[in-house]
Tab-separated table of C-alpha atoms in Angstrom:
chain	number	residue	atom	x	y	z
A	1	MET	CA	0.000	0.000	0.000
A	2	ASN	CA	1.218	3.493	-0.851
A	3	LEU	CA	0.571	6.165	1.768
A	4	LEU	CA	1.228	8.810	-0.872
A	5	GLU	CA	0.823	8.850	-4.651
A	6	VAL	CA	1.753	11.907	-6.696
A	7	ASN	CA	0.689	11.619	-10.334
A	8	GLY	CA	1.754	14.112	-12.978
A	9	ILE	CA	1.505	17.244	-10.838
A	10	GLU	CA	2.456	20.597	-12.363
A	11	LYS	CA	2.836	24.109	-10.989
A	12	LYS	CA	3.876	26.978	-13.228
A	13	TYR	CA	5.449	30.203	-12.002
A	14	LYS	CA	6.938	33.010	-14.072
A	15	SER	CA	10.508	31.815	-13.591
A	16	PHE	CA	10.032	28.202	-12.496
A	17	VAL	CA	7.994	25.161	-13.508
A	18	LEU	CA	7.450	22.134	-11.287
A	19	GLY	CA	6.703	18.859	-13.027
A	20	PRO	CA	5.166	16.914	-14.484
A	21	LEU	CA	6.223	14.997	-11.404
A	22	ASP	CA	5.429	11.518	-10.051
A	23	LEU	CA	6.229	10.129	-6.597
A	24	ALA	CA	5.108	7.242	-4.408
A	25	LEU	CA	5.681	6.464	-0.729
A	26	PRO	CA	5.012	2.850	0.321
A	27	ALA	CA	3.897	2.313	3.910
A	28	GLY	CA	6.751	1.622	6.308
A	29	THR	CA	9.374	3.481	4.293
A	30	VAL	CA	11.342	6.744	4.149
A	31	LEU	CA	11.504	8.777	0.930
A	32	GLY	CA	14.469	11.117	0.736
A	33	LEU	CA	14.254	14.199	-1.479
A	34	ILE	CA	17.577	15.641	-2.625
A	35	GLY	CA	18.411	18.561	-4.877
A	36	ARG	CA	19.941	22.011	-4.926
A	37	ASN	CA	18.300	25.082	-3.414
A	38	GLY	CA	15.472	26.147	-5.691
A	39	SER	CA	15.221	22.740	-7.350
A	40	GLY	CA	11.591	22.183	-6.374
A	41	LYS	CA	11.781	20.148	-3.151
A	42	THR	CA	9.886	22.624	-0.980
A	43	THR	CA	7.381	23.351	-3.762
A	44	THR	CA	6.707	19.613	-3.990
A	45	ILE	CA	6.107	19.433	-0.247
A	46	LYS	CA	3.808	22.457	-0.399
A	47	ALA	CA	1.840	20.725	-3.145
A	48	ILE	CA	1.466	17.595	-1.017
A	49	LEU	CA	0.248	19.717	1.902
A	50	ASN	CA	-2.179	21.594	-0.386
A	51	MET	CA	-0.447	24.900	0.331
A	52	ILE	CA	-0.383	25.811	-3.378
A	53	ASN	CA	-2.908	25.403	-6.184
A	54	LEU	CA	-1.720	22.967	-8.833
A	55	ASP	CA	-2.025	23.496	-12.580
A	56	GLY	CA	-2.384	19.788	-13.224
A	57	GLY	CA	-2.046	16.307	-11.820
A	58	ARG	CA	-3.414	14.503	-8.795
A	59	ILE	CA	-2.236	13.714	-5.267
A	60	SER	CA	-3.633	10.872	-3.180
A	61	ILE	CA	-2.788	10.526	0.529
A	62	PHE	CA	-4.041	7.524	2.529
A	63	GLY	CA	-6.161	6.736	-0.529
A	64	MET	CA	-7.940	10.113	-0.310
A	65	ASP	CA	-7.863	13.225	-2.486
A	66	HIS	CA	-5.438	15.751	-1.002
A	67	ARG	CA	-7.801	18.677	-1.639
A	68	ARG	CA	-11.262	17.259	-1.162
A	69	ASP	CA	-10.295	15.356	2.009
A	70	GLU	CA	-7.717	17.862	3.271
A	71	GLN	CA	-9.031	18.221	6.823
A	72	GLN	CA	-9.220	14.480	7.413
A	73	ILE	CA	-5.792	13.935	5.870
A	74	LYS	CA	-4.038	16.639	7.885
A	75	GLN	CA	-5.201	15.075	11.134
A	76	ARG	CA	-2.868	12.232	10.175
A	77	ILE	CA	0.146	14.283	9.013
A	78	GLY	CA	3.008	15.752	11.039
A	79	PHE	CA	5.067	18.506	9.423
A	80	VAL	CA	8.425	20.023	10.429
A	81	PRO	CA	9.642	22.985	8.291
A	82	ASP	CA	13.214	24.236	8.054
A	83	GLU	CA	12.562	27.130	10.448
A	84	CYS	CA	10.721	27.136	13.768
A	85	ALA	CA	7.143	28.285	13.132
A	86	LEU	CA	6.099	28.395	16.804
A	87	PRO	CA	5.480	31.738	18.590
A	88	PRO	CA	8.827	32.740	20.145
A	89	THR	CA	7.279	34.132	23.340
A	90	LEU	CA	5.595	30.844	24.270
A	91	GLY	CA	7.024	27.902	26.140
A	92	ALA	CA	6.610	24.215	25.311
A	93	GLY	CA	3.764	23.902	27.822
A	94	GLN	CA	1.873	26.816	26.286
A	95	VAL	CA	2.444	25.393	22.809
A	96	GLU	CA	0.679	22.209	23.895
A	97	LYS	CA	-2.345	24.192	25.129
A	98	PHE	CA	-2.506	25.905	21.742
A	99	LEU	CA	-2.025	22.819	19.539
A	100	SER	CA	-3.740	19.990	21.417
A	101	PRO	CA	-7.340	21.159	20.724
A	102	LEU	CA	-6.558	21.082	16.980
A	103	PHE	CA	-5.732	17.361	17.035
A	104	PRO	CA	-8.221	14.948	18.652
A	105	GLN	CA	-5.486	12.301	18.801
A	106	TRP	CA	-3.029	14.514	20.684
A	107	ASN	CA	-1.209	12.357	23.245
A	108	ALA	CA	-0.176	14.509	26.212
A	109	GLU	CA	1.779	11.683	27.830
A	110	TRP	CA	3.776	11.072	24.642
A	111	TYR	CA	4.412	14.794	24.191
A	112	GLY	CA	5.710	15.006	27.763
A	113	GLU	CA	7.959	11.994	27.147
A	114	LEU	CA	9.407	13.648	24.044
A	115	LEU	CA	10.118	16.852	25.970
A	116	ARG	CA	11.923	14.856	28.670
A	117	ARG	CA	13.836	12.844	26.092
A	118	PHE	CA	15.008	16.001	24.335
A	119	ALA	CA	15.605	17.869	27.630
A	120	ILE	CA	13.208	20.657	26.594
A	121	PRO	CA	11.914	22.764	29.517
A	122	ARG	CA	8.174	23.429	29.562
A	123	ASP	CA	8.312	27.040	30.732
A	124	GLN	CA	11.367	28.539	29.014
A	125	LYS	CA	10.467	30.794	26.083
A	126	ILE	CA	11.193	29.422	22.619
A	127	LYS	CA	13.133	32.556	21.645
A	128	GLU	CA	15.752	31.513	24.210
A	129	PHE	CA	16.211	28.070	22.647
A	130	SER	CA	19.115	27.043	20.444
A	131	LYS	CA	18.295	26.037	16.864
A	132	GLY	CA	18.654	22.389	17.837
A	133	MET	CA	16.176	22.745	20.706
A	134	LYS	CA	13.706	24.548	18.441
A	135	MET	CA	13.844	21.772	15.874
A	136	LYS	CA	13.433	19.093	18.548
A	137	LEU	CA	10.394	20.927	19.914
A	138	MET	CA	8.933	21.172	16.412
A	139	LEU	CA	9.447	17.438	15.982
A	140	ALA	CA	7.818	16.739	19.360
A	141	CYS	CA	4.804	18.796	18.261
A	142	ALA	CA	4.632	16.984	14.930
A	143	LEU	CA	4.733	13.563	16.604
A	144	ALA	CA	2.446	14.306	19.555
A	145	HIS	CA	-0.721	13.406	17.634
A	146	THR	CA	0.876	10.142	16.394
A	147	PRO	CA	0.634	10.915	12.650
A	148	ASP	CA	0.749	8.267	9.941
A	149	LEU	CA	2.821	10.480	7.624
A	150	LEU	CA	5.691	12.668	8.798
A	151	ILE	CA	7.152	15.318	6.467
A	152	LEU	CA	10.409	17.094	7.268
A	153	ASP	CA	11.614	19.908	5.010
A	154	GLU	CA	15.327	20.487	5.682
A	155	ALA	CA	14.576	20.107	9.400
A	156	THR	CA	18.080	18.776	10.194
A	157	SER	CA	20.006	21.432	8.242
A	158	GLY	CA	22.415	23.470	10.345
A	159	LEU	CA	22.220	21.093	13.320
A	160	ASP	CA	25.269	19.505	14.897
A	161	PRO	CA	25.864	15.749	14.429
A	162	VAL	CA	24.719	14.883	17.967
A	163	VAL	CA	21.319	16.571	17.558
A	164	ARG	CA	20.891	15.077	14.073
A	165	SER	CA	21.642	11.633	15.462
A	166	GLU	CA	18.998	12.064	18.183
A	167	ILE	CA	16.411	13.092	15.606
A	168	LEU	CA	17.260	10.260	13.206
A	169	ASP	CA	17.047	7.723	16.050
A	170	LEU	CA	13.564	8.967	16.908
A	171	LEU	CA	12.498	8.781	13.252
A	172	ARG	CA	13.562	5.137	13.098
A	173	GLU	CA	11.525	4.379	16.226
A	174	TYR	CA	8.519	6.230	14.834
A	175	LEU	CA	8.604	4.206	11.641
A	176	MET	CA	8.497	0.905	13.533
A	177	GLU	CA	5.028	1.629	14.914
A	178	GLY	CA	2.383	0.604	12.376
A	179	GLU	CA	2.034	1.448	8.689
A	180	ARG	CA	3.719	4.845	8.723
A	181	GLY	CA	5.897	6.779	6.309
A	182	ILE	CA	8.365	9.665	6.230
A	183	ILE	CA	9.297	12.206	3.569
A	184	LEU	CA	12.671	13.683	4.432
A	185	SER	CA	14.047	16.561	2.374
A	186	SER	CA	17.670	17.258	3.244
A	187	HIS	CA	20.965	18.598	1.937
A	188	ILE	CA	22.757	16.255	4.339
A	189	THR	CA	23.026	13.272	2.046
A	190	SER	CA	24.889	11.159	4.600
A	191	ASP	CA	21.772	11.214	6.796
A	192	LEU	CA	19.635	10.071	3.882
A	193	GLU	CA	22.010	7.230	3.043
A	194	LYS	CA	21.554	5.965	6.614
A	195	THR	CA	17.812	6.547	6.867
A	196	ALA	CA	16.024	6.552	3.498
A	197	ASP	CA	14.576	3.549	1.673
A	198	TYR	CA	14.022	5.480	-1.554
A	199	ILE	CA	15.674	8.549	-3.066
A	200	ALA	CA	14.253	11.069	-5.543
A	201	PHE	CA	16.646	13.622	-7.010
A	202	ILE	CA	14.841	16.802	-8.078
A	203	ASP	CA	16.466	19.363	-10.350
A	204	ARG	CA	14.778	22.347	-12.021
A	205	GLY	CA	11.366	21.034	-11.108
A	206	LYS	CA	11.873	17.564	-12.587
A	207	ILE	CA	12.734	14.229	-11.035
A	208	ARG	CA	16.000	13.322	-12.706
A	209	LEU	CA	16.544	10.047	-10.861
A	210	SER	CA	14.389	7.914	-8.550
A	211	LEU	CA	15.548	4.623	-7.043
A	212	SER	CA	15.754	2.492	-3.920
A	213	ILE	CA	18.693	3.115	-1.604
A	214	ASP	CA	19.528	-0.612	-1.720
A	215	ASP	CA	19.874	-0.549	-5.495
A	216	PHE	CA	21.870	2.660	-5.293
A	217	GLN	CA	24.339	1.320	-2.729
A	218	SER	CA	24.611	-2.043	-4.457
A	219	ASP	CA	24.957	-0.973	-8.087
A	220	TYR	CA	25.840	2.684	-8.715
A	221	GLY	CA	29.425	3.788	-9.084
A	222	ILE	CA	31.970	6.313	-10.324
A	223	VAL	CA	34.407	5.302	-13.070
A	224	LYS	CA	37.612	7.321	-13.525
A	225	CYS	CA	39.527	6.771	-16.746
A	226	SER	CA	40.650	8.354	-20.009
A	227	ARG	CA	38.095	9.733	-22.456
A	228	ALA	CA	39.028	7.016	-24.955
A	229	ASP	CA	38.398	4.263	-22.387
A	230	LEU	CA	35.100	5.817	-21.333
A	231	GLU	CA	33.869	5.522	-24.910
A	232	LYS	CA	34.282	1.746	-24.593
A	233	LEU	CA	31.656	1.550	-21.848
A	234	ASP	CA	28.161	0.348	-22.688
A	235	SER	CA	26.265	3.643	-23.020
A	236	SER	CA	23.201	2.119	-21.343
A	237	ILE	CA	24.946	2.084	-17.954
A	238	VAL	CA	26.402	5.615	-18.190
A	239	ILE	CA	24.147	8.209	-16.534
A	240	ALA	CA	26.376	11.296	-16.747
A	241	ARG	CA	30.016	12.127	-17.317
A	242	SER	CA	32.432	14.850	-16.284
A	243	SER	CA	35.721	16.000	-17.777
A	244	ASN	CA	38.459	18.258	-16.434
A	245	ALA	CA	42.207	18.790	-16.739
A	246	PHE	CA	42.874	15.636	-14.694
A	247	GLY	CA	40.825	13.227	-16.782
A	248	THR	CA	37.327	11.898	-17.354
A	249	SER	CA	34.867	10.223	-15.006
A	250	ALA	CA	31.310	8.965	-15.189
A	251	LEU	CA	28.389	8.112	-12.962
A	252	VAL	CA	27.239	4.590	-13.869
A	253	ARG	CA	24.255	2.502	-12.790
A	254	ASP	CA	26.191	-0.797	-12.835
A	255	ARG	CA	29.689	-0.537	-11.437
A	256	ARG	CA	30.338	-4.299	-11.704
A	257	THR	CA	29.774	-4.284	-15.443
A	258	ALA	CA	31.883	-1.125	-15.725
A	259	ARG	CA	34.705	-2.836	-13.812
A	260	GLN	CA	34.545	-5.849	-16.120
A	261	MET	CA	34.609	-3.681	-19.244
A	262	LEU	CA	37.387	-1.398	-17.971
A	263	PRO	CA	39.500	-3.484	-15.561
A	264	ASN	CA	42.301	-0.898	-15.510
A	265	ALA	CA	40.042	2.027	-14.636
A	266	VAL	CA	39.371	3.203	-11.077
A	267	THR	CA	35.807	2.211	-10.135
A	268	GLU	CA	34.318	3.315	-6.813
A	269	ARG	CA	30.937	3.184	-5.114
A	270	ALA	CA	28.922	6.360	-5.746
A	271	SER	CA	27.526	8.603	-3.012
A	272	LEU	CA	24.365	10.699	-3.094
A	273	ASP	CA	26.602	13.745	-3.345
A	274	ASP	CA	27.990	12.235	-6.551
A	275	ILE	CA	24.462	12.004	-7.984
A	276	MET	CA	23.881	15.684	-7.291
A	277	LEU	CA	27.226	16.732	-8.763
A	278	TYR	CA	27.087	14.628	-11.913
A	279	LEU	CA	23.437	15.309	-12.718
A	280	THR	CA	23.714	19.068	-12.158
A	281	LYS	CA	27.205	19.791	-13.474
A	282	GLY	CA	28.060	16.828	-15.651
A	283	GLU	CA	27.120	15.942	-19.208
A	284	GLU	CA	23.980	13.807	-18.935
A	285	LYS	CA	23.666	10.879	-21.322
């Protein structure tokens, strides 16, 4: 079962066009969105949350229409943006009084446990919090009504490794409870390699590459060789190439085949950073 299905959505602005774009999020999985600033990640998330009017396409969440059934759907979604959206003069206790009436499934005991786990004081004003504490409070608020879909838009950006590790640990625990799913947009590709089940690379409003993290880690690679040797590779496995004064390299979807065809070349496992670099700055095949 897919918790989320995005089919052919489009949104046109004067200087930017999103789509047509397709995505799916199976229950029990994490979908990582990667791409440069301005690539369309946040616009995609806004479309899913019905924060913008689409010019085409359809979005289904929990088997329901994201516009017609918006109120029912949003009772089952938790959202964490890249900046704290909570009133800075309130404390965590006051935030609960404000938010809990909006969500019938708000779990005060669970919210209190999250505050204790993250060492967040109930009475201290949010404006006095560090960025890490603000993000942990936002996550506690998003999880307090036990949502079935959690969406994080660059929520871990700018946080130190310890805070990121705490958040990622909690996300793994959250996913173990029932048929849930997570959409995690992040520039920190190392976090996605540890956490995501699927990756979608968005560039200039289009999905340039979509695959499972298992396939990516098992098969994709970087081949470094001369231009003449690169021409010997089966073009069907070459995704993009890059040339500079030091030689030629390519992002390939089957590094074992590449190693067999070019045994003298240097062949390494690719990273998600490599995908971003080769598909944005390289010569795409």
